[in-house]
Short mmCIF file of C-alpha atoms and ligand atoms in Angstrom, two decimals:
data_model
loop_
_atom_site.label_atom_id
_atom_site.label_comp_id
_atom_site.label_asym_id
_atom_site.label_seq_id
_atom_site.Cartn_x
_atom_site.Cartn_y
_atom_site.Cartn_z
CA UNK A 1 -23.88 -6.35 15.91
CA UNK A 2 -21.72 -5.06 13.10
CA UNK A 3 -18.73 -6.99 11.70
CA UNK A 4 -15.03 -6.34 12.99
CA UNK A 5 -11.54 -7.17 12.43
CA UNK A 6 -12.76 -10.53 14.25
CA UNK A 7 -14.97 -11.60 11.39
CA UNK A 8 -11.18 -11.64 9.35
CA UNK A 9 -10.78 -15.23 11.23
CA UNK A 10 -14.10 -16.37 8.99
CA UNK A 11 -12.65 -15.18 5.33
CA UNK A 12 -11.01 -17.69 3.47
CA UNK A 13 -8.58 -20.24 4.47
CA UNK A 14 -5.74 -17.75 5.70
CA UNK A 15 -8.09 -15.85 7.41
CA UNK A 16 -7.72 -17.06 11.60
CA UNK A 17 -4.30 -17.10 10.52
CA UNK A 18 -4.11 -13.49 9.29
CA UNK A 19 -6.31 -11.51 11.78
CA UNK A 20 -4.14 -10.93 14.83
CA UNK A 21 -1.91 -9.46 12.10
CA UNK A 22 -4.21 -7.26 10.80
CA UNK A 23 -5.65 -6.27 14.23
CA UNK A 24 -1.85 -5.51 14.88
CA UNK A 25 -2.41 -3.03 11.53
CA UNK A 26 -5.77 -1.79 12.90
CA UNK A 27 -3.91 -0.82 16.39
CA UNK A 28 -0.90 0.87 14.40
CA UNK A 29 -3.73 2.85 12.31
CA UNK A 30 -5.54 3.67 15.52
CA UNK A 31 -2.01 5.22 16.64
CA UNK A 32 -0.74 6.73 13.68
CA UNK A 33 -4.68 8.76 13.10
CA UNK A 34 -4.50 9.98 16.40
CA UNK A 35 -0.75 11.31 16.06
CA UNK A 36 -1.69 12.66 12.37
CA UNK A 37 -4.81 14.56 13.98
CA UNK A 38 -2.53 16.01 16.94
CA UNK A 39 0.34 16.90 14.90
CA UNK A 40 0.40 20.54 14.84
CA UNK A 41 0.28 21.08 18.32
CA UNK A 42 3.10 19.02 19.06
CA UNK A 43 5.50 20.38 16.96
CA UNK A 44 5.30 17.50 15.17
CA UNK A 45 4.51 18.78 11.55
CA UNK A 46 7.99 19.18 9.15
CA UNK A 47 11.12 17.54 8.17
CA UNK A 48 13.04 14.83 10.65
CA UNK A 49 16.09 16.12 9.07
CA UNK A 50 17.51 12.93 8.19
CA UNK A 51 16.68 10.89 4.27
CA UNK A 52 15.15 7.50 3.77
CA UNK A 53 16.86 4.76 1.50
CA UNK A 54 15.65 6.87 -1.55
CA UNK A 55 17.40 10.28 -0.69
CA UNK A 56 13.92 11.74 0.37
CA UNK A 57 13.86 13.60 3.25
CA UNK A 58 11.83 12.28 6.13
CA UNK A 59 9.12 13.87 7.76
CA UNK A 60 8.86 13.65 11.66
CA UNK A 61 5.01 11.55 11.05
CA UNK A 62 7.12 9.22 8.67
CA UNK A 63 9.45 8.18 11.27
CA UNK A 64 6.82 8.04 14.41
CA UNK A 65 4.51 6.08 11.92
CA UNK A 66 7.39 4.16 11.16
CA UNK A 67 7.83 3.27 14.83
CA UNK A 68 4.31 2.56 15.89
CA UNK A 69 3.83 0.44 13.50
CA UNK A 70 6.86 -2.11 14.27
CA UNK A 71 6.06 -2.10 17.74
CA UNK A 72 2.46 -3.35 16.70
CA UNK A 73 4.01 -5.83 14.55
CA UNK A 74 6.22 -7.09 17.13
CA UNK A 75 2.85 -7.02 19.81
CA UNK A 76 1.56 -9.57 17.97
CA UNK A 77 3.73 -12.43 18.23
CA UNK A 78 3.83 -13.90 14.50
CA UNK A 79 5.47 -11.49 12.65
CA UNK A 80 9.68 -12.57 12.32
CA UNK A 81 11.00 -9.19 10.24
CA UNK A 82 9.55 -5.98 9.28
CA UNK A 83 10.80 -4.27 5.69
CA UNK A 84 10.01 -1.12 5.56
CA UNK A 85 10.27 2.15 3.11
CA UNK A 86 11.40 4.25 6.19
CA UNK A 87 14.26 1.71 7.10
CA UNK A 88 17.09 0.83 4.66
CA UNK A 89 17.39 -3.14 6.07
CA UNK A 90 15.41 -5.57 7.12
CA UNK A 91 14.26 -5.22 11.05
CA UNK A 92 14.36 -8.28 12.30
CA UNK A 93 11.86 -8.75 15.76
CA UNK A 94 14.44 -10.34 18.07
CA UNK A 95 11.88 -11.68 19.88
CA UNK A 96 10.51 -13.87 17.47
CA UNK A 97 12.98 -14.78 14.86
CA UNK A 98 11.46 -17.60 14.24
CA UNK A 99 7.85 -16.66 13.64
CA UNK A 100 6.12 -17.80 10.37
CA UNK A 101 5.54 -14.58 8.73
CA UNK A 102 7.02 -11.05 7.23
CA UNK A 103 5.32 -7.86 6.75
CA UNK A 104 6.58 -5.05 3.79
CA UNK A 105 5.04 -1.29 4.68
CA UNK A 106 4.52 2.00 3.73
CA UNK A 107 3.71 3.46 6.97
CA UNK A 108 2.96 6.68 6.01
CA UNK A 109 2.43 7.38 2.38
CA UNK A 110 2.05 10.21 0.45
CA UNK A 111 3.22 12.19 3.35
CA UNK A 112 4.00 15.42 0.89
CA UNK A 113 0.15 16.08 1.56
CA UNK A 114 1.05 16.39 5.85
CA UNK A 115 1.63 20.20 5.00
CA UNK A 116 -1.58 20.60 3.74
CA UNK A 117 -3.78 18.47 5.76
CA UNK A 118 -4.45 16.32 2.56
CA UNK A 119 -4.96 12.50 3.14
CA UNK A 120 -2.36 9.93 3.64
CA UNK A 121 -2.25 6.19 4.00
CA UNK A 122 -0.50 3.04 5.49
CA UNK A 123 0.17 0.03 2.71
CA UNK A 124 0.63 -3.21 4.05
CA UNK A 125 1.47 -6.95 2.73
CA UNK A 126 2.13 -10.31 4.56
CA UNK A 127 4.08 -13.04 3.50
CA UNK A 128 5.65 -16.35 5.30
CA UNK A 129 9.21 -16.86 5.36
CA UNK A 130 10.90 -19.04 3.14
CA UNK A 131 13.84 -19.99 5.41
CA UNK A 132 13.59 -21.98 7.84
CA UNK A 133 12.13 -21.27 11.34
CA UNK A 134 15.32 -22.05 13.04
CA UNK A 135 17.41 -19.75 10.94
CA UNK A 136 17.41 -15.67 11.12
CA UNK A 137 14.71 -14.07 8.68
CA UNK A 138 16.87 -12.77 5.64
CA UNK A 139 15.86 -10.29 3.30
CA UNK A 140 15.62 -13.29 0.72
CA UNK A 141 12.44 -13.83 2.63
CA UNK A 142 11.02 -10.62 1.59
CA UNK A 143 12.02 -10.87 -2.53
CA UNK A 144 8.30 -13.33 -3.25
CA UNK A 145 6.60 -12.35 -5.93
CA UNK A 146 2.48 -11.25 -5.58
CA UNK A 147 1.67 -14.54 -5.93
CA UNK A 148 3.35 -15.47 -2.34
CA UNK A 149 0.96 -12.82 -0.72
CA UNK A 150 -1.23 -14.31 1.93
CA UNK A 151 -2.84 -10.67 3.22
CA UNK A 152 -2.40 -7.27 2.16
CA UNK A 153 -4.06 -4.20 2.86
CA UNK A 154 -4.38 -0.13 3.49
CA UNK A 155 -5.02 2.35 5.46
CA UNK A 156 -6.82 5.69 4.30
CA UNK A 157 -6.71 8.41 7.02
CA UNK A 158 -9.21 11.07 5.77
CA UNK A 159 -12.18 12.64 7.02
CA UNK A 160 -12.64 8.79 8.83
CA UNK A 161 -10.08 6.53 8.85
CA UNK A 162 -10.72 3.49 6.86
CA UNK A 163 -8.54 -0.41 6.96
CA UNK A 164 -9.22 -1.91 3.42
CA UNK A 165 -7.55 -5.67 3.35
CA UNK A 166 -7.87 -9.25 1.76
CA UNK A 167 -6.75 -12.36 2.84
CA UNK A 168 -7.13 -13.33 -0.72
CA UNK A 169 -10.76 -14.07 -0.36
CA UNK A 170 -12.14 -10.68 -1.50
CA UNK A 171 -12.01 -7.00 -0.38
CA UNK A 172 -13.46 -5.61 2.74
CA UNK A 173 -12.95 -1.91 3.83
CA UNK A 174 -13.62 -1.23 7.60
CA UNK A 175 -14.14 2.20 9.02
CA UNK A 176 -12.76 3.31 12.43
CA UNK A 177 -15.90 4.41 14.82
CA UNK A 178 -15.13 6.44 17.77
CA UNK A 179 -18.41 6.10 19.97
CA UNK A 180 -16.75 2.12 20.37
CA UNK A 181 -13.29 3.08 19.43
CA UNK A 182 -13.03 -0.19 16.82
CA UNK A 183 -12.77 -0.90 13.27
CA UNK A 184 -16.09 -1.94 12.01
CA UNK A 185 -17.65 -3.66 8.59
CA UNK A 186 -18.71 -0.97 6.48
CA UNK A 187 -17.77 -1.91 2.64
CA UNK A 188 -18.22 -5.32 2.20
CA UNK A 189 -16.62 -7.44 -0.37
CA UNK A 190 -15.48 -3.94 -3.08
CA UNK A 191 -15.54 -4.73 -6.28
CA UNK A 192 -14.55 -2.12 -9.25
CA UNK A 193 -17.13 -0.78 -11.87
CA UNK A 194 -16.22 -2.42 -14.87
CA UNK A 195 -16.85 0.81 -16.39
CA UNK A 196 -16.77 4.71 -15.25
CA UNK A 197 -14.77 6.69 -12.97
CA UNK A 198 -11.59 8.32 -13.58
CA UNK A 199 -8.12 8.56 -14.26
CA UNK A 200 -5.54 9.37 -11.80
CA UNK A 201 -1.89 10.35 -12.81
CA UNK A 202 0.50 13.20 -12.39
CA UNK A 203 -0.18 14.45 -15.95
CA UNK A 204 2.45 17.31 -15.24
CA UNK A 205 4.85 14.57 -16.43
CA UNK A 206 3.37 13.92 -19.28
CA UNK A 207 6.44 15.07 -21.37
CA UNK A 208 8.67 12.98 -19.61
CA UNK A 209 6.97 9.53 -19.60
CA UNK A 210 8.31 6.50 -21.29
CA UNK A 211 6.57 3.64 -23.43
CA UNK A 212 4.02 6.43 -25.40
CA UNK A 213 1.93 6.60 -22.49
CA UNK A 214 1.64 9.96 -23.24
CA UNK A 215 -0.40 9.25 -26.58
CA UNK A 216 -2.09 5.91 -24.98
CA UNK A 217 -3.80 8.22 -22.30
CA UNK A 218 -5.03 10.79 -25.38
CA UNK A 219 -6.59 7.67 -26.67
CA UNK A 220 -8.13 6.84 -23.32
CA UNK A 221 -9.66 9.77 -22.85
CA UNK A 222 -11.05 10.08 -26.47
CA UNK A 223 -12.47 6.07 -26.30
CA UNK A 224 -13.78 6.71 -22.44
CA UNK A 225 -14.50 10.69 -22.05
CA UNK A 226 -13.48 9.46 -18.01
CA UNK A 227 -13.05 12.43 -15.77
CA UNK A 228 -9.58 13.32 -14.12
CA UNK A 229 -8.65 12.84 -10.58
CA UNK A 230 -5.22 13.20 -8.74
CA UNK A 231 -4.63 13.25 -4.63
CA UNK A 232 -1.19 12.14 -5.07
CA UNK A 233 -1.58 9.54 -2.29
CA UNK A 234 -1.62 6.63 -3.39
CA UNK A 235 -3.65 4.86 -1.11
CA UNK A 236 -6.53 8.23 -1.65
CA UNK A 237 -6.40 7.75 -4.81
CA UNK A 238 -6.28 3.36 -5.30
CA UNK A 239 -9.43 4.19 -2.87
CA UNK A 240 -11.50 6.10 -4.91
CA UNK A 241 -10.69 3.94 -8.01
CA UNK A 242 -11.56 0.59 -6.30
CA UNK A 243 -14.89 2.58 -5.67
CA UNK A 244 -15.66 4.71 -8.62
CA UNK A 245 -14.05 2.54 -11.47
CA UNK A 246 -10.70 4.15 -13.64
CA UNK A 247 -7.62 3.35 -13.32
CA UNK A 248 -4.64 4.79 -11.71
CA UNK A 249 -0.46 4.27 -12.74
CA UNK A 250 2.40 6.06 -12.40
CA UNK A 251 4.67 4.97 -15.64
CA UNK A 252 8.15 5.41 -16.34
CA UNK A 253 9.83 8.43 -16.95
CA UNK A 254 12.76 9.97 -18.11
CA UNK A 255 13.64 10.97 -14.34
CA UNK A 256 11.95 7.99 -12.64
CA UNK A 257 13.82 5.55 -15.46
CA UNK A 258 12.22 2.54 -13.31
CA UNK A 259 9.11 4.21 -12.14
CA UNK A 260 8.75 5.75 -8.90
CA UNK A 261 6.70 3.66 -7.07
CA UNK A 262 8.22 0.77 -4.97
CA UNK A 263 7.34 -2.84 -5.56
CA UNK A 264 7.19 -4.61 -2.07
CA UNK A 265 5.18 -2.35 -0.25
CA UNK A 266 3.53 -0.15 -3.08
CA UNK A 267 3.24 -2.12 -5.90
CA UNK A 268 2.72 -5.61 -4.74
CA UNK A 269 -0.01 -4.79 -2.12
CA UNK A 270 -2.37 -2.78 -3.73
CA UNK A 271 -1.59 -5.04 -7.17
CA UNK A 272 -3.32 -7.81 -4.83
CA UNK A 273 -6.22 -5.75 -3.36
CA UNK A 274 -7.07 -4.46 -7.11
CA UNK A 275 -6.93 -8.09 -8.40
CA UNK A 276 -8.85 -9.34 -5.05
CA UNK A 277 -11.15 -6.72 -6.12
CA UNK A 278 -12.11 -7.61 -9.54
CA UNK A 279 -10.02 -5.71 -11.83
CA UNK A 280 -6.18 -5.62 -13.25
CA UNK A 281 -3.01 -4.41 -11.98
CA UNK A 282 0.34 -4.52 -14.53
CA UNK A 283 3.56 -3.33 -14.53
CA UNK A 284 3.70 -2.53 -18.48
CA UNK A 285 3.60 -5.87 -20.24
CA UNK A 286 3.70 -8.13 -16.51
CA UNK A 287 1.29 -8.51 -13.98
CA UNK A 288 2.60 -6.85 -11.06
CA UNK A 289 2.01 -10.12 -8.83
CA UNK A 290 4.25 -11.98 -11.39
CA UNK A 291 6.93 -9.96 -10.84
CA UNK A 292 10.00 -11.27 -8.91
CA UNK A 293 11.68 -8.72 -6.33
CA UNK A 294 15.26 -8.09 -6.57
CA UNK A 295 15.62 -6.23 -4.18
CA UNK A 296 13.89 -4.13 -1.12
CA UNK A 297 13.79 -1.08 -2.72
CA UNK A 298 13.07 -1.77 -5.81
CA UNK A 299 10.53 0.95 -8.33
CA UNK A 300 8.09 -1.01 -10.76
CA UNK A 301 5.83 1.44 -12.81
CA UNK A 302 2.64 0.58 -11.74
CA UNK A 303 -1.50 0.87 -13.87
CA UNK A 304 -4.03 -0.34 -11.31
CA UNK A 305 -7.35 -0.45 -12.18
CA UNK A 306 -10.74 -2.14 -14.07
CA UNK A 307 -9.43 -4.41 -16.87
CA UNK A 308 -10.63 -2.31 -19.87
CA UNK A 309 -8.83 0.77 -18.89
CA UNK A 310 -5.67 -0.81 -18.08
CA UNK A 311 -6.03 -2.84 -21.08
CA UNK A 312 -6.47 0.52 -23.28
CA UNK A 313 -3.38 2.51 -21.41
CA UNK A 314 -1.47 -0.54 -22.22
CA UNK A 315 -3.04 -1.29 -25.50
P1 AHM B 401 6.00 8.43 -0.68
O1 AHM B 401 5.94 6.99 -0.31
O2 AHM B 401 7.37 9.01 -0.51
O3 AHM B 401 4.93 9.25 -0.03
O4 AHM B 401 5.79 8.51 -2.28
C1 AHM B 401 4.75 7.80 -2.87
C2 AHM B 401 3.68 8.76 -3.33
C3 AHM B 401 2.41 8.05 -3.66
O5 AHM B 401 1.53 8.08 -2.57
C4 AHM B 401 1.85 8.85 -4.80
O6 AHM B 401 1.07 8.06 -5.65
C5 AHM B 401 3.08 9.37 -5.49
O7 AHM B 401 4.13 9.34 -4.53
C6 AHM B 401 2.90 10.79 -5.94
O8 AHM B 401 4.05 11.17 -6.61
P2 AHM B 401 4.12 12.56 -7.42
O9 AHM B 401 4.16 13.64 -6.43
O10 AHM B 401 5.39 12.43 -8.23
O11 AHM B 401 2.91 12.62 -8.30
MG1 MG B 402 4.94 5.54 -0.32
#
């Protein structure tokens, strides 16, 4: 009998904790694949016509991923607030204000591939409140550094759809089979080559980036002779680094003065499931678990991969 979600209660000591959450996750994914796959003949393919918090327009997936995913969280009882990229406040569960935990998400990410039937992703971290139960979650609850993280995870929907998560005992990628319709055990405990793989950046903006990234990767590529990759979805291409070895980051750049991608529910979670994974995840010259949020919102730049590379992009 293969492994599922259930074997989450048996990892670590957050682990019976943590798995109605994430079975709350593997329902949403469930949900959001099957919308993703039925898109086009619903009409539901294209712009919502409104803009996120960060002036990007929405697509119509964004915003029904967006709401399948809060009504999961809410399903499960234990989750107080949801922050999300899609909504510009915190959405508190008025149900259960004064459940332990919070969860920050990406519900759909990378959705500039939906035109093109490229792959997109869910991102996903839990933390517990640090007001009190009787009081209304605050967004204060959300700013905790990496360090507060007690589970954090992804979603890849491509040619299978795949939930990748730690409870900060190691990372275990599940795949979604349809004869039983359940998640089930099939990468256990992923760790990243030390060495290999590839690199994974929009090099179109080479010109533009801060910091001399632009002459770091040169040097990269002449001390490693790695290959080049670049899916330009995040969670695609944090996948295929966790599994091949590289490293992937999106620095700083002269239009993106703060990077692009956002701490709480970029950064932060895949930062943990990188260093759950065996390898190193920085923000420049701080760990991107060290950092402490300021705000919902907030852009880090981000270098994600095995401790070598990162080390030489950084170097
Ligand atoms: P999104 O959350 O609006 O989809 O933006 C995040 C995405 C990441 O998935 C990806 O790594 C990055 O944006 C790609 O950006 P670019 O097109 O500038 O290379
Ligand atoms: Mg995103």
């Amino acid at each position: 009998m293969p492994d599922t979600l259930n074997n989450i209660a048996k990892q670590g000591e957050n682990g019976a904790t943590m798995m109605p959450i994430i079975q709350g996750v593997g329902r949403a994914a469930i949900e959001i694949a099957a919308v993703l796959r039925g898109a086009v003949f619903r009409g539901a393919l294209g712009e919502a016509g409104g803009e996120n918090v960060q002036g990007e327009q929405q697509q119509m997936l964004d915003v029904l991923s967006d709401e399948i995913f809060l009504e999961e969280m809410r399903s499960t009882g234990f989750i107080c607030a949801v922050g999300s990229e899609e909504q510009e406040e915190l959405l508190v569960i008025e149900e259960y204000t004064h459940a332990d935990y919070l969860v920050l998400v990406d519900p759909l990410d990378g959705s500039s591939n939906l035109d093109v039937d490229g792959p997109v992703g869910t991102i996903f971290s839990v933390v517990k409140r640090k007001s009190a139960n009787s009081e209304r979650p605050h967004v204060s609850d959300t700013l905790q550094s990496g360090r507060h993280v007690v589970a954090a995870g992804y979603v890849l929907y491509g040619p299978s759809t795949m939930l990748v998560c730690s409870v900060g005992s190691g990372v275990n990628g599940y795949t979604f089979n349809p004869a039983v319709a359940r998640f089930e055990m099939s990468h256990a405990d992923m760790r990243i080559p030390a060495t290999g793989g590839y690199y994974s950046v929009n090099e179109s903006n080479k010109d533009k980036w801060q910091d001399n990234m632009g002459d770091n990767l040169r040097r990269l590529k002449a001390e490693t002779g790695l290959g080049m990759r670049y899916v330009g979805a995040m969670v695609a291409d944090m996948h295929r680094t966790i599994l091949k070895g590289g490293v992937f980051f999106y620095p700083a750049d002269n239009k993106n003065t703060t990077g692009k991608l956002r701490l709480l529910y970029e950064a932060i979670p895949m930062g943990f499931i990188m260093e759950q994974a065996g390898g190193k995840s920085m923000s420049k010259d701080i760990a991107v678990l060290d950092i402490v949020p300021e705000a919902l919102h907030q852009r880090v730049p981000v270098y994600l991969g095995s401790e070598a590379n990162v080390d030489s992009l950084l170097g």
